Coordinates of C-alpha atoms and ligand atoms in Angstrom, one line a residue:
K1 CA 0.0 0.0 0.0
F2 CA 1.3 3.4 -1.0
T3 CA 1.9 5.9 1.9
D4 CA 2.9 9.5 1.3
P5 CA 6.2 9.9 3.1
L6 CA 5.5 13.6 3.8
Q7 CA 2.4 12.6 5.6
I8 CA 4.3 10.2 7.9
D9 CA 6.9 12.8 8.7
R10 CA 4.3 15.2 9.7
K11 CA 2.9 12.8 12.3
D12 CA 6.1 11.8 14.1
E13 CA 7.8 13.9 16.7
I14 CA 10.6 15.2 14.4
G15 CA 8.1 16.3 12.0
Q16 CA 6.2 18.1 14.6
L17 CA 9.4 19.7 15.9
A18 CA 10.3 20.8 12.4
Q19 CA 7.0 22.3 11.9
S20 CA 7.3 24.3 15.2
F21 CA 10.6 25.6 14.2
Q22 CA 9.3 26.7 10.9
L23 CA 6.5 28.5 12.5
M24 CA 8.8 30.1 15.1
T25 CA 11.2 31.2 12.1
E26 CA 8.3 32.8 10.3
R27 CA 7.0 34.6 13.5
L28 CA 10.5 35.9 14.3
G29 CA 10.8 37.2 10.7
E30 CA 7.5 38.9 11.1
N31 CA 8.5 40.5 14.3
D32 CA 11.7 41.7 12.8
R33 CA 9.8 43.3 9.8
I34 CA 7.5 45.1 12.3
R35 CA 10.3 46.2 14.4
K36 CA 12.2 47.6 11.4
E37 CA 9.1 49.3 10.1
F38 CA 8.5 50.8 13.4
I39 CA 12.0 52.3 13.8
N40 CA 11.8 53.6 10.2
N41 CA 8.5 55.3 10.9
V42 CA 9.6 56.8 14.2
S43 CA 12.8 58.1 12.5
H44 CA 10.8 59.6 9.8
D45 CA 8.3 61.2 12.1
F46 CA 11.1 62.8 14.2
Q47 CA 13.2 63.9 11.2
T48 CA 10.5 66.1 9.6
P49 CA 9.9 68.5 12.4
L50 CA 13.5 68.5 13.4
L51 CA 14.5 69.6 10.0
N52 CA 11.8 72.4 10.1
I53 CA 13.2 73.6 13.5
K54 CA 16.7 73.6 12.1
G55 CA 15.7 75.6 9.0
Y56 CA 13.6 78.2 10.8
A57 CA 16.2 78.6 13.5
N58 CA 18.8 79.3 10.8
L59 CA 16.5 81.9 9.2
I60 CA 16.1 83.6 12.5
E61 CA 19.8 83.8 12.9
N62 CA 20.0 86.0 9.8
D63 CA 18.0 88.7 11.6
P64 CA 14.8 88.9 9.5
P65 CA 12.2 91.6 10.0
A66 CA 10.2 91.4 13.2
V67 CA 7.1 90.0 11.5
E68 CA 8.8 87.2 9.9
R69 CA 10.8 86.5 12.9
K70 CA 7.5 86.0 14.8
N71 CA 6.2 83.6 12.2
Y72 CA 9.3 81.5 12.2
A73 CA 9.3 81.3 16.0
K74 CA 5.6 80.1 15.8
V75 CA 6.6 77.3 13.5
I76 CA 9.4 76.3 15.7
Q77 CA 7.0 76.2 18.7
A78 CA 4.4 74.1 16.7
E79 CA 7.0 71.7 15.7
T80 CA 8.4 71.4 19.2
E81 CA 4.9 70.6 20.5
R82 CA 4.4 68.0 17.6
L83 CA 7.7 66.2 18.8
S84 CA 6.6 66.5 22.4
A85 CA 3.2 64.9 21.7
L86 CA 4.8 62.2 19.6
T87 CA 7.3 61.3 22.4
K88 CA 4.5 61.2 24.9
Q89 CA 2.5 58.7 22.8
L90 CA 5.7 56.6 22.1
M91 CA 6.4 56.5 25.8
L92 CA 2.8 55.4 26.5
L93 CA 3.0 52.7 23.9
T94 CA 6.4 51.3 25.2
S95 CA 5.1 51.2 28.8
L96 CA 2.1 49.4 27.6
D97 CA 4.3 47.0 25.6
Q98 CA 6.6 46.2 28.5
L99 CA 3.9 46.5 31.1
L100 CA 6.2 48.8 32.9
S101 CA 2.9 50.3 34.1
P102 CA 0.8 47.3 35.0
L103 CA -2.9 48.2 35.1
Q104 CA -3.8 50.1 38.3
L105 CA -7.2 48.7 38.8
K106 CA -10.0 50.8 40.4
T107 CA -13.6 50.6 40.5
F108 CA -15.1 53.7 39.2
R109 CA -18.1 55.1 37.2
L110 CA -17.4 54.9 33.5
D111 CA -20.1 57.2 32.4
E112 CA -18.8 59.9 34.7
Q113 CA -15.3 59.5 33.2
L114 CA -16.7 59.7 29.8
K115 CA -18.6 62.9 30.6
E116 CA -15.4 64.4 32.1
T117 CA -13.5 63.6 28.8
I118 CA -16.2 65.2 26.8
R119 CA -16.1 68.3 28.8
R120 CA -12.5 68.7 27.9
Y121 CA -13.4 68.7 24.2
R122 CA -16.4 71.1 24.4
W123 CA -14.3 73.9 23.0
A124 CA -13.4 71.8 19.9
L125 CA -17.0 70.6 19.4
E126 CA -18.1 74.3 19.6
E127 CA -15.4 75.5 17.3
K128 CA -16.6 73.1 14.7
E129 CA -20.2 73.7 15.4
M130 CA -20.8 69.9 15.9
S131 CA -23.7 68.4 17.8
L132 CA -23.2 65.7 20.3
S133 CA -25.8 63.1 21.5
L134 CA -25.2 61.1 24.5
E135 CA -26.9 57.9 25.8
L136 CA -24.8 56.8 28.8
D137 CA -26.1 54.3 31.3
E138 CA -24.7 54.6 34.8
I139 CA -22.0 51.9 34.7
E140 CA -19.4 50.9 37.3
L141 CA -16.3 49.2 36.0
Q142 CA -13.1 47.8 37.4
G143 CA -10.3 49.1 35.2
D144 CA -7.4 51.4 35.0
P145 CA -8.9 55.0 34.9
A146 CA -5.8 56.7 33.5
F147 CA -5.4 54.3 30.5
L148 CA -9.2 54.0 29.8
E149 CA -9.3 57.9 29.8
K150 CA -6.9 57.8 26.8
V151 CA -9.4 55.5 25.0
W152 CA -12.2 58.0 25.3
A153 CA -10.0 60.9 24.5
N154 CA -8.5 59.4 21.4
L155 CA -11.8 58.2 20.0
L156 CA -13.5 61.4 20.7
S157 CA -10.7 63.5 19.2
N158 CA -10.6 61.3 16.1
A159 CA -14.4 61.8 15.7
I160 CA -14.0 65.4 15.9
K161 CA -10.8 65.6 13.6
Y162 CA -12.2 63.4 10.9
T163 CA -15.7 65.1 10.8
E164 CA -16.5 68.3 8.8
T165 CA -17.9 71.4 10.4
G166 CA -21.5 71.0 11.3
G167 CA -21.4 67.3 11.6
S168 CA -22.5 65.1 14.5
I169 CA -21.4 62.6 17.1
E170 CA -23.2 60.1 19.0
I171 CA -21.7 58.2 22.0
T172 CA -23.5 55.4 23.8
L173 CA -22.6 53.4 27.0
T174 CA -24.5 50.3 27.9
E175 CA -24.1 46.9 29.7
Q176 CA -25.2 43.5 28.4
D177 CA -24.4 40.2 30.1
N178 CA -21.6 41.6 32.2
T179 CA -20.0 43.3 29.2
V180 CA -19.8 47.0 28.8
I181 CA -20.3 48.3 25.3
A182 CA -19.4 51.8 24.2
T183 CA -20.0 53.2 20.7
F184 CA -18.7 56.2 19.1
C185 CA -20.4 57.2 15.9
D186 CA -19.7 60.1 13.7
T187 CA -20.8 61.6 10.4
G188 CA -17.4 62.2 9.2
I189 CA -15.2 61.4 6.2
G190 CA -15.2 57.6 6.9
I191 CA -12.6 55.1 6.1
P192 CA -12.4 53.0 2.9
E193 CA -13.6 49.4 3.6
E194 CA -10.3 47.9 2.5
K195 CA -8.4 50.1 4.9
I196 CA -10.2 49.4 8.1
G197 CA -8.2 46.4 8.8
R198 CA -5.1 48.4 9.2
I199 CA -6.2 51.5 11.2
F200 CA -5.2 49.9 14.6
E201 CA -1.5 49.4 13.5
R202 CA 1.0 51.7 14.8
F203 CA 1.7 54.7 12.6
Y204 CA -0.9 53.7 10.0
R205 CA -2.8 56.8 8.6
V206 CA -5.3 56.4 5.7
D207 CA -3.5 57.7 2.7
D208 CA -6.0 60.2 1.5
S209 CA -5.6 63.9 0.6
R210 CA -8.2 64.9 3.2
T211 CA -6.5 62.9 6.0
K212 CA -3.1 64.2 5.1
E213 CA -4.3 67.8 5.7
I214 CA -5.3 66.9 9.3
G215 CA -2.4 66.4 11.6
G216 CA -1.8 63.1 13.4
S217 CA 0.8 60.5 14.2
G218 CA -1.2 57.3 13.6
L219 CA -0.5 56.1 17.0
G220 CA -3.9 57.0 18.6
L221 CA -5.9 53.9 17.7
A222 CA -2.9 51.7 18.3
I223 CA -2.9 53.0 21.9
V224 CA -6.7 52.6 22.1
R225 CA -6.6 48.8 21.0
Q226 CA -3.7 48.0 23.3
V227 CA -5.4 49.4 26.4
V228 CA -8.8 47.8 25.5
E229 CA -7.1 44.4 24.9
L230 CA -5.2 44.7 28.2
H231 CA -8.5 45.0 29.8
G232 CA -9.7 41.9 28.1
G233 CA -11.9 43.6 25.7
N234 CA -12.0 44.3 22.0
I235 CA -12.5 47.1 19.5
T236 CA -14.0 47.0 16.0
A237 CA -14.7 49.7 13.4
K238 CA -17.3 49.8 10.8
R239 CA -18.6 52.2 8.2
N240 CA -22.0 53.8 8.7
G241 CA -24.7 53.3 6.1
Q242 CA -24.7 56.8 4.8
Q243 CA -21.6 58.5 6.2
G244 CA -19.0 58.3 8.8
M245 CA -17.5 55.7 11.1
T246 CA -18.7 53.7 14.3
F247 CA -16.1 52.4 16.7
I248 CA -17.4 49.7 19.1
I249 CA -15.6 48.8 22.3
S250 CA -16.5 45.8 24.5
L251 CA -15.0 45.5 27.9
P252 CA -15.7 42.7 30.3
K253 CA -16.7 43.6 33.8
L254 CA -13.8 41.9 35.5
Ligands
ADP1 P1 -4.0 59.9 13.8 O1 -3.1 60.4 14.6 O2 -3.6 59.9 12.4 O3 -5.5 60.4 13.9 P2 -5.1 57.3 14.6 O4 -4.3 56.0 15.0 O5 -5.8 57.9 15.7 O6 -4.0 58.2 14.0 O7 -6.0 56.9 13.4 C1 -5.4 56.3 12.3 C2 -6.2 56.6 11.0 O8 -7.4 56.1 11.0 C3 -6.2 58.1 10.9 O9 -5.1 58.7 10.4 C4 -7.4 58.3 10.0 O10 -7.0 58.1 8.6 C5 -8.3 57.2 10.4 N1 -9.4 57.5 11.4 C6 -9.4 57.4 12.7 N2 -10.5 57.7 13.2 C7 -11.3 58.1 12.2 C8 -12.6 58.5 12.2 N3 -13.5 58.7 13.2 N4 -13.2 58.9 10.9 C9 -12.4 58.7 9.8 N5 -11.1 58.2 9.8 C10 -10.6 58.0 11.0

């Protein structure tokens, strides 16, 4: 009777070992690729503002008229702030990676925290004449308030950033079968279906002329996903029927 030698190989111990090595090599290669891409992205994101700072500092050195000097100084300030924000986000991601700051669990009212975050963005909402509708149940959760606050802030600031003036945002918070569900729905520019799968990757930004005009590092949603997953939850994104995006977060009540 004919037996396929490969089939036999796969079943014995050596075959299994060979398979695990193969898998490990593939995974290591993948990690290496992600690491290289990450370093490449970080370097690029630091390089651009640094070059701007250097260029404008050189211009100031040549004693330009006062008006120009002021404008140059403003660019330098803005670029410095960009670098500082980027550094903060990177430090946060690194601490999440290495669990340098393990979750500091507390039981707190999630709806109150969400309202507090929204309060901080009132000015941005008013500036863009956006309407906000809230449906927040009173929910108590055990989680890390400092990290979860970043989740709400990033999702809300994205909804504001990627929605045109006059648009609207809807936020809901409910509980079902011991799982907390938060949704952020906007009427913004949306994300093409084929790109949704990548938005939670570090540094990924939708390559679109409209997105390019809006500043960002591409780290916000990576932070959101990591914090949500550290809490044992998950996040998904989907396009709304007519316009905009909805982000859905579910968190188990530990
Ligand atoms: P960024 O700093 O670029 O906003 P994020 O990680 O927060 O980075 O988001 C990644 C990308 O996903 C953004 O660059 C943008 O293209 C897209 N995106 C995120 N949120 C929204 C949204 N609410 N509507 C449309 N596009 C969004």
